[in-house]
Amino acid sequence: MSGGSADGALRVGFVGLGSQGGPMARRIVEAGFPTTLWARRPETLAPFADTAAGTAGSPAELGAASDIACVCVVDDAGVEEIVSGSGGLLEGMRPGGVIAVHSTVHPDTCRRLAEQAAARDVALVDAPVSGGGPAAEKGRLLVMTGGDDAAVEHCRPVFATYGDPVVHLGPVGSGQRAKLINNLLMAAHLGVADDAYALARRLDIDPEQLSVVLAHGSGASYAAGMVGRPGFSLAALGQHAGPLLRKDVRLVSDLAAVAGVKEGSVFGAADSALDSMGHAR
C-alpha cells in the first residue's frame, strides 16, 4: 500500500458529498487526515470552505493526491465513470493506492473495476455503508467491506472515522452482497409494517395508539417506526427511498437468479413495500 504524506499521514480523497458522503468526508477532515475533495456540483464543496480540505479539478487529479480515494456516488454508472472513465481516478492514482467504493452497486461492478485497478497496481475494496447522514456525523455508520485483507486494513483507520462497526466480509463484492441483503430485508420489514397498519385501520385500531404499542411491544421494529410517521403509510417515504430500494431489490434479485436461488417470502414482502411506495419492481 502507498505511503502517505510527508508526515506519514494517509492522504485521503473523497468524491460524492451528498447527504451521507458529506458528513463522512467531514469526519475524515476533522480526524486530521490530509484530504482532497472533488464534486460535480460546486455547491456541495461550500460547507468545507472553513476546513483544511483541499479541492481537485478532476477525479484524476484527486487520485494523484490520494493514497486512499473514497467514492460515494449514487449508482453503478456513476461509480464506473469516477473510477475508470476519462479523467477518472485510475488515470491519476499511483501504484499502491486504494479505491474504496462506498456506493451500493452490483458486486460485479466492483469486481470488474478491481481487475482494472489491479492492472495499474491499485487495489479496490467495496465498502457500502448503512445508517445515513446522522450516523455518519456520530461516527456510527455500519461499514461492510469486501476486498484483500491488506487493502481493507490499510483503509480501516479512515473507515473508523465515520464507521463503527467496520465489518470485513470477504473478497471484493462481499460487502455489496451483504448490503443488498440488508436493504432487501429493510424493504420487506417496511412492507410487513405497512400491512400491519392497514390491518389496524380495518380492525378499528387507532394507528397513533398502535404506534405506541409497537414502539414498546415485541412487534417493535425500525421499519414500523418509519412507517408510523408521517401518515402511517409508505407514500411519503416512497418519494425519496422508493427508487433506491427498488434498485437494490432488483440487484439482489439478479444475484439470486444467477446463483439459482428461488426468491422466498422476503422478496414478496419487499415487493409489497415497493408497490405501496409507487415504485414496483
CSV table of C-alpha atoms in Angstrom, one decimal:
chain,number,residue,atom,x,y,z
A,1,MET,CA,0.0,0.0,0.0
A,2,SER,CA,1.2,3.5,-0.7
A,3,GLY,CA,2.9,5.5,2.0
A,4,GLY,CA,1.2,8.8,2.7
A,5,SER,CA,2.1,12.5,3.2
A,6,ALA,CA,5.4,13.9,4.3
A,7,ASP,CA,4.4,13.4,7.9
A,8,GLY,CA,3.3,9.9,7.3
A,9,ALA,CA,-0.4,10.5,7.4
A,10,LEU,CA,-2.6,8.8,4.8
A,11,ARG,CA,-3.7,11.2,2.1
A,12,VAL,CA,-7.5,10.7,1.5
A,13,GLY,CA,-9.6,11.8,-1.4
A,14,PHE,CA,-13.4,11.8,-1.3
A,15,VAL,CA,-15.9,12.0,-4.2
A,16,GLY,CA,-19.7,12.3,-3.5
A,17,LEU,CA,-20.5,14.9,-1.0
A,18,GLY,CA,-24.2,14.3,-0.6
A,19,SER,CA,-26.4,13.9,2.5
A,20,GLN,CA,-24.3,10.8,3.5
A,21,GLY,CA,-21.0,11.4,1.8
A,22,GLY,CA,-20.7,15.0,3.1
A,23,PRO,CA,-20.7,14.0,6.8
A,24,MET,CA,-18.3,11.1,6.1
A,25,ALA,CA,-15.8,13.5,4.4
A,26,ARG,CA,-16.1,16.0,7.2
A,27,ARG,CA,-15.2,13.2,9.8
A,28,ILE,CA,-12.1,12.4,7.7
A,29,VAL,CA,-11.0,16.0,7.6
A,30,GLU,CA,-11.7,16.6,11.3
A,31,ALA,CA,-9.7,13.4,12.2
A,32,GLY,CA,-6.6,15.2,10.7
A,33,PHE,CA,-6.1,13.2,7.5
A,34,PRO,CA,-4.8,15.4,4.6
A,35,THR,CA,-8.0,15.4,2.5
A,36,THR,CA,-8.8,16.3,-1.1
A,37,LEU,CA,-12.4,16.7,-2.4
A,38,TRP,CA,-13.9,16.7,-5.8
A,39,ALA,CA,-17.6,17.4,-6.6
A,40,ARG,CA,-19.6,17.6,-9.8
A,41,ARG,CA,-21.7,20.3,-8.1
A,42,PRO,CA,-19.6,23.1,-6.7
A,43,GLU,CA,-22.2,24.0,-4.1
A,44,THR,CA,-21.5,20.7,-2.3
A,45,LEU,CA,-18.0,21.9,-1.6
A,46,ALA,CA,-19.2,25.1,0.1
A,47,PRO,CA,-19.6,23.5,3.6
A,48,PHE,CA,-15.9,22.6,3.6
A,49,ALA,CA,-14.7,26.2,3.0
A,50,ASP,CA,-13.9,26.5,6.7
A,51,THR,CA,-11.9,23.3,6.8
A,52,ALA,CA,-8.3,22.2,5.9
A,53,ALA,CA,-9.6,20.1,3.0
A,54,GLY,CA,-8.2,20.9,-0.5
A,55,THR,CA,-10.1,20.5,-3.8
A,56,ALA,CA,-9.2,18.9,-7.1
A,57,GLY,CA,-10.1,19.8,-10.6
A,58,SER,CA,-11.0,16.3,-11.6
A,59,PRO,CA,-11.2,12.7,-10.2
A,60,ALA,CA,-7.8,12.0,-11.8
A,61,GLU,CA,-6.2,15.0,-10.0
A,62,LEU,CA,-7.8,13.8,-6.8
A,63,GLY,CA,-6.4,10.3,-7.4
A,64,ALA,CA,-2.9,11.7,-7.8
A,65,ALA,CA,-3.2,13.5,-4.5
A,66,SER,CA,-4.6,10.4,-2.6
A,67,ASP,CA,-3.4,7.2,-1.0
A,68,ILE,CA,-7.0,6.2,-0.5
A,69,ALA,CA,-9.8,7.5,-2.7
A,70,CYS,CA,-13.3,7.1,-1.4
A,71,VAL,CA,-16.3,7.1,-3.8
A,72,CYS,CA,-19.8,7.7,-2.5
A,73,VAL,CA,-22.0,8.4,-5.6
A,74,VAL,CA,-25.5,7.1,-6.4
A,75,ASP,CA,-25.2,4.2,-8.9
A,76,ASP,CA,-23.1,1.8,-10.9
A,77,ALA,CA,-22.8,4.2,-13.9
A,78,GLY,CA,-21.6,7.0,-11.6
A,79,VAL,CA,-19.0,4.7,-9.9
A,80,GLU,CA,-17.6,3.5,-13.2
A,81,GLU,CA,-17.3,7.0,-14.5
A,82,ILE,CA,-15.5,8.2,-11.5
A,83,VAL,CA,-13.2,5.2,-11.2
A,84,SER,CA,-12.4,4.2,-14.8
A,85,GLY,CA,-13.9,6.9,-17.1
A,86,SER,CA,-12.0,9.6,-18.9
A,87,GLY,CA,-10.3,11.7,-16.3
A,88,GLY,CA,-11.2,9.1,-13.6
A,89,LEU,CA,-9.3,8.1,-10.5
A,90,LEU,CA,-7.3,5.4,-12.2
A,91,GLU,CA,-5.7,7.9,-14.5
A,92,GLY,CA,-4.2,9.6,-11.5
A,93,MET,CA,-3.6,7.1,-8.7
A,94,ARG,CA,-0.2,5.9,-8.1
A,95,PRO,CA,0.8,2.2,-7.6
A,96,GLY,CA,-0.1,1.0,-4.1
A,97,GLY,CA,-3.1,3.3,-3.8
A,98,VAL,CA,-6.6,2.0,-2.8
A,99,ILE,CA,-10.0,3.0,-4.1
A,100,ALA,CA,-12.9,2.4,-1.6
A,101,VAL,CA,-16.4,2.2,-3.2
A,102,HIS,CA,-19.0,3.3,-0.6
A,103,SER,CA,-21.8,3.4,-3.1
A,104,THR,CA,-24.3,0.5,-3.1
A,105,VAL,CA,-23.8,-1.1,-6.5
A,106,HIS,CA,-23.7,-4.5,-8.2
A,107,PRO,CA,-20.9,-6.7,-6.8
A,108,ASP,CA,-19.8,-7.5,-10.4
A,109,THR,CA,-19.2,-3.7,-11.0
A,110,CYS,CA,-16.8,-3.8,-8.1
A,111,ARG,CA,-15.0,-6.9,-9.2
A,112,ARG,CA,-14.7,-5.6,-12.8
A,113,LEU,CA,-13.3,-2.3,-11.6
A,114,ALA,CA,-11.0,-4.1,-9.1
A,115,GLU,CA,-9.5,-6.0,-12.1
A,116,GLN,CA,-8.9,-2.8,-14.0
A,117,ALA,CA,-7.4,-1.2,-10.9
A,118,ALA,CA,-5.1,-4.2,-10.3
A,119,ALA,CA,-3.6,-3.8,-13.8
A,120,ARG,CA,-2.3,-0.4,-12.5
A,121,ASP,CA,-1.2,-1.9,-9.2
A,122,VAL,CA,-4.1,-0.1,-7.4
A,123,ALA,CA,-6.4,-2.0,-5.0
A,124,LEU,CA,-10.1,-1.6,-4.9
A,125,VAL,CA,-12.3,-2.5,-2.0
A,126,ASP,CA,-16.1,-2.3,-1.8
A,127,ALA,CA,-17.3,-0.6,1.4
A,128,PRO,CA,-21.0,0.2,1.3
A,129,VAL,CA,-22.4,1.8,4.4
A,130,SER,CA,-25.7,1.9,6.3
A,131,GLY,CA,-27.1,4.5,8.7
A,132,GLY,CA,-27.3,7.7,6.7
A,133,GLY,CA,-26.0,11.2,7.4
A,134,PRO,CA,-26.9,11.2,11.1
A,135,ALA,CA,-24.9,8.1,11.8
A,136,ALA,CA,-22.0,9.4,9.8
A,137,GLU,CA,-22.0,12.6,11.8
A,138,LYS,CA,-21.7,10.5,15.0
A,139,GLY,CA,-19.1,8.1,13.6
A,140,ARG,CA,-21.6,5.2,13.9
A,141,LEU,CA,-22.1,4.1,10.3
A,142,LEU,CA,-22.1,0.4,9.6
A,143,VAL,CA,-19.3,-0.2,7.0
A,144,MET,CA,-19.5,-3.5,5.1
A,145,THR,CA,-16.2,-4.2,3.4
A,146,GLY,CA,-15.0,-6.7,0.7
A,147,GLY,CA,-11.5,-7.0,-0.6
A,148,ASP,CA,-8.0,-8.1,0.0
A,149,ASP,CA,-7.1,-8.3,3.7
A,150,ALA,CA,-4.2,-5.9,3.4
A,151,ALA,CA,-6.2,-3.3,1.5
A,152,VAL,CA,-9.0,-3.3,3.9
A,153,GLU,CA,-6.7,-3.0,6.9
A,154,HIS,CA,-4.9,-0.1,5.1
A,155,CYS,CA,-8.3,1.7,4.9
A,156,ARG,CA,-9.5,0.8,8.3
A,157,PRO,CA,-8.2,4.0,10.1
A,158,VAL,CA,-10.1,6.1,7.6
A,159,PHE,CA,-13.2,4.0,7.8
A,160,ALA,CA,-13.1,4.2,11.6
A,161,THR,CA,-13.5,8.0,11.5
A,162,TYR,CA,-17.1,7.5,10.4
A,163,GLY,CA,-17.8,3.8,10.9
A,164,ASP,CA,-18.5,1.6,13.9
A,165,PRO,CA,-18.6,-1.3,13.3
A,166,VAL,CA,-16.4,-1.9,10.2
A,167,VAL,CA,-17.0,-5.5,9.1
A,168,HIS,CA,-14.8,-7.3,6.7
A,169,LEU,CA,-17.0,-9.9,4.9
A,170,GLY,CA,-14.6,-11.5,2.4
A,171,PRO,CA,-13.2,-10.7,-1.1
A,172,VAL,CA,-14.3,-7.9,-3.4
A,173,GLY,CA,-18.0,-7.8,-3.8
A,174,SER,CA,-18.8,-9.4,-0.4
A,175,GLY,CA,-19.6,-6.0,1.2
A,176,GLN,CA,-22.1,-5.3,-1.6
A,177,ARG,CA,-23.8,-8.6,-1.3
A,178,ALA,CA,-24.3,-8.1,2.5
A,179,LYS,CA,-25.5,-4.5,2.0
A,180,LEU,CA,-28.0,-5.6,-0.7
A,181,ILE,CA,-29.4,-8.4,1.6
A,182,ASN,CA,-29.7,-5.8,4.4
A,183,ASN,CA,-31.6,-3.5,2.1
A,184,LEU,CA,-33.9,-6.3,0.8
A,185,LEU,CA,-34.8,-7.1,4.4
A,186,MET,CA,-35.4,-3.5,5.2
A,187,ALA,CA,-37.8,-3.2,2.3
A,188,ALA,CA,-39.5,-6.4,3.5
A,189,HIS,CA,-39.9,-5.1,7.0
A,190,LEU,CA,-41.4,-1.9,5.6
A,191,GLY,CA,-43.9,-4.0,3.6
A,192,VAL,CA,-44.9,-6.0,6.6
A,193,ALA,CA,-45.3,-2.9,8.9
A,194,ASP,CA,-47.3,-1.2,6.2
A,195,ASP,CA,-49.7,-4.2,6.1
A,196,ALA,CA,-49.9,-4.2,9.9
A,197,TYR,CA,-51.1,-0.6,10.0
A,198,ALA,CA,-53.6,-1.2,7.2
A,199,LEU,CA,-54.9,-4.2,9.2
A,200,ALA,CA,-55.2,-2.0,12.3
A,201,ARG,CA,-57.4,0.5,10.5
A,202,ARG,CA,-59.7,-2.3,9.3
A,203,LEU,CA,-59.9,-3.6,12.8
A,204,ASP,CA,-60.8,-0.1,14.2
A,205,ILE,CA,-57.5,0.3,16.0
A,206,ASP,CA,-56.1,3.9,16.1
A,207,PRO,CA,-52.8,3.9,14.2
A,208,GLU,CA,-51.5,6.5,16.6
A,209,GLN,CA,-52.1,4.3,19.6
A,210,LEU,CA,-50.8,1.2,17.7
A,211,SER,CA,-47.5,3.0,17.1
A,212,VAL,CA,-47.1,3.3,20.9
A,213,VAL,CA,-47.8,-0.4,21.3
A,214,LEU,CA,-45.3,-1.3,18.5
A,215,ALA,CA,-42.6,1.0,19.9
A,216,HIS,CA,-42.7,-0.9,23.2
A,217,GLY,CA,-44.0,-4.3,22.4
A,218,SER,CA,-42.5,-7.5,21.0
A,219,GLY,CA,-43.6,-6.4,17.5
A,220,ALA,CA,-41.2,-3.4,17.6
A,221,SER,CA,-39.0,-2.8,14.6
A,222,TYR,CA,-37.1,0.0,13.0
A,223,ALA,CA,-39.3,-0.2,9.9
A,224,ALA,CA,-42.5,0.1,12.0
A,225,GLY,CA,-41.2,3.3,13.4
A,226,MET,CA,-40.5,4.6,9.9
A,227,VAL,CA,-44.0,3.7,8.6
A,228,GLY,CA,-45.5,5.3,11.6
A,229,ARG,CA,-44.6,8.9,10.6
A,230,PRO,CA,-46.0,10.6,8.8
A,231,GLY,CA,-49.5,9.4,7.9
A,232,PHE,CA,-48.9,5.7,8.8
A,233,SER,CA,-48.2,4.8,5.2
A,234,LEU,CA,-45.3,4.4,2.8
A,235,ALA,CA,-46.4,7.2,0.5
A,236,ALA,CA,-44.1,9.9,1.9
A,237,LEU,CA,-41.2,7.6,2.3
A,238,GLY,CA,-41.5,6.4,-1.2
A,239,GLN,CA,-40.8,9.8,-2.7
A,240,HIS,CA,-37.1,9.6,-1.8
A,241,ALA,CA,-36.4,6.0,-0.7
A,242,GLY,CA,-38.6,4.2,-3.2
A,243,PRO,CA,-36.3,4.5,-6.3
A,244,LEU,CA,-33.2,3.4,-4.2
A,245,LEU,CA,-34.9,0.5,-2.6
A,246,ARG,CA,-36.2,-0.7,-6.0
A,247,LYS,CA,-32.7,-0.5,-7.4
A,248,ASP,CA,-31.3,-2.6,-4.6
A,249,VAL,CA,-34.1,-5.2,-4.6
A,250,ARG,CA,-33.6,-5.6,-8.4
A,251,LEU,CA,-29.8,-6.0,-7.9
A,252,VAL,CA,-30.2,-8.7,-5.2
A,253,SER,CA,-32.9,-10.4,-7.3
A,254,ASP,CA,-30.4,-10.6,-10.1
A,255,LEU,CA,-27.8,-12.1,-7.8
A,256,ALA,CA,-30.3,-14.7,-6.6
A,257,ALA,CA,-31.2,-15.6,-10.2
A,258,VAL,CA,-27.6,-16.1,-11.2
A,259,ALA,CA,-27.0,-18.2,-8.2
A,260,GLY,CA,-30.1,-20.3,-9.0
A,261,VAL,CA,-31.7,-19.4,-5.6
A,262,LYS,CA,-35.5,-19.2,-5.6
A,263,GLU,CA,-37.0,-16.0,-4.3
A,264,GLY,CA,-38.6,-16.5,-1.0
A,265,SER,CA,-41.1,-14.6,1.2
A,266,VAL,CA,-38.6,-11.8,1.8
A,267,PHE,CA,-39.0,-10.8,-1.8
A,268,GLY,CA,-42.8,-10.9,-1.6
A,269,ALA,CA,-42.8,-8.6,1.4
A,270,ALA,CA,-40.3,-6.3,-0.2
A,271,ASP,CA,-42.4,-6.1,-3.4
A,272,SER,CA,-45.4,-5.2,-1.2
A,273,ALA,CA,-43.5,-2.2,0.1
A,274,LEU,CA,-42.3,-1.1,-3.3
A,275,ASP,CA,-45.9,-1.3,-4.6
A,276,SER,CA,-47.1,0.8,-1.7
A,277,MET,CA,-44.4,3.4,-2.5
A,278,GLY,CA,-45.4,3.5,-6.2
A,279,HIS,CA,-42.1,2.0,-7.3
A,280,ALA,CA,-43.0,-1.5,-8.2
A,281,ARG,CA,-40.1,-3.8,-9.1
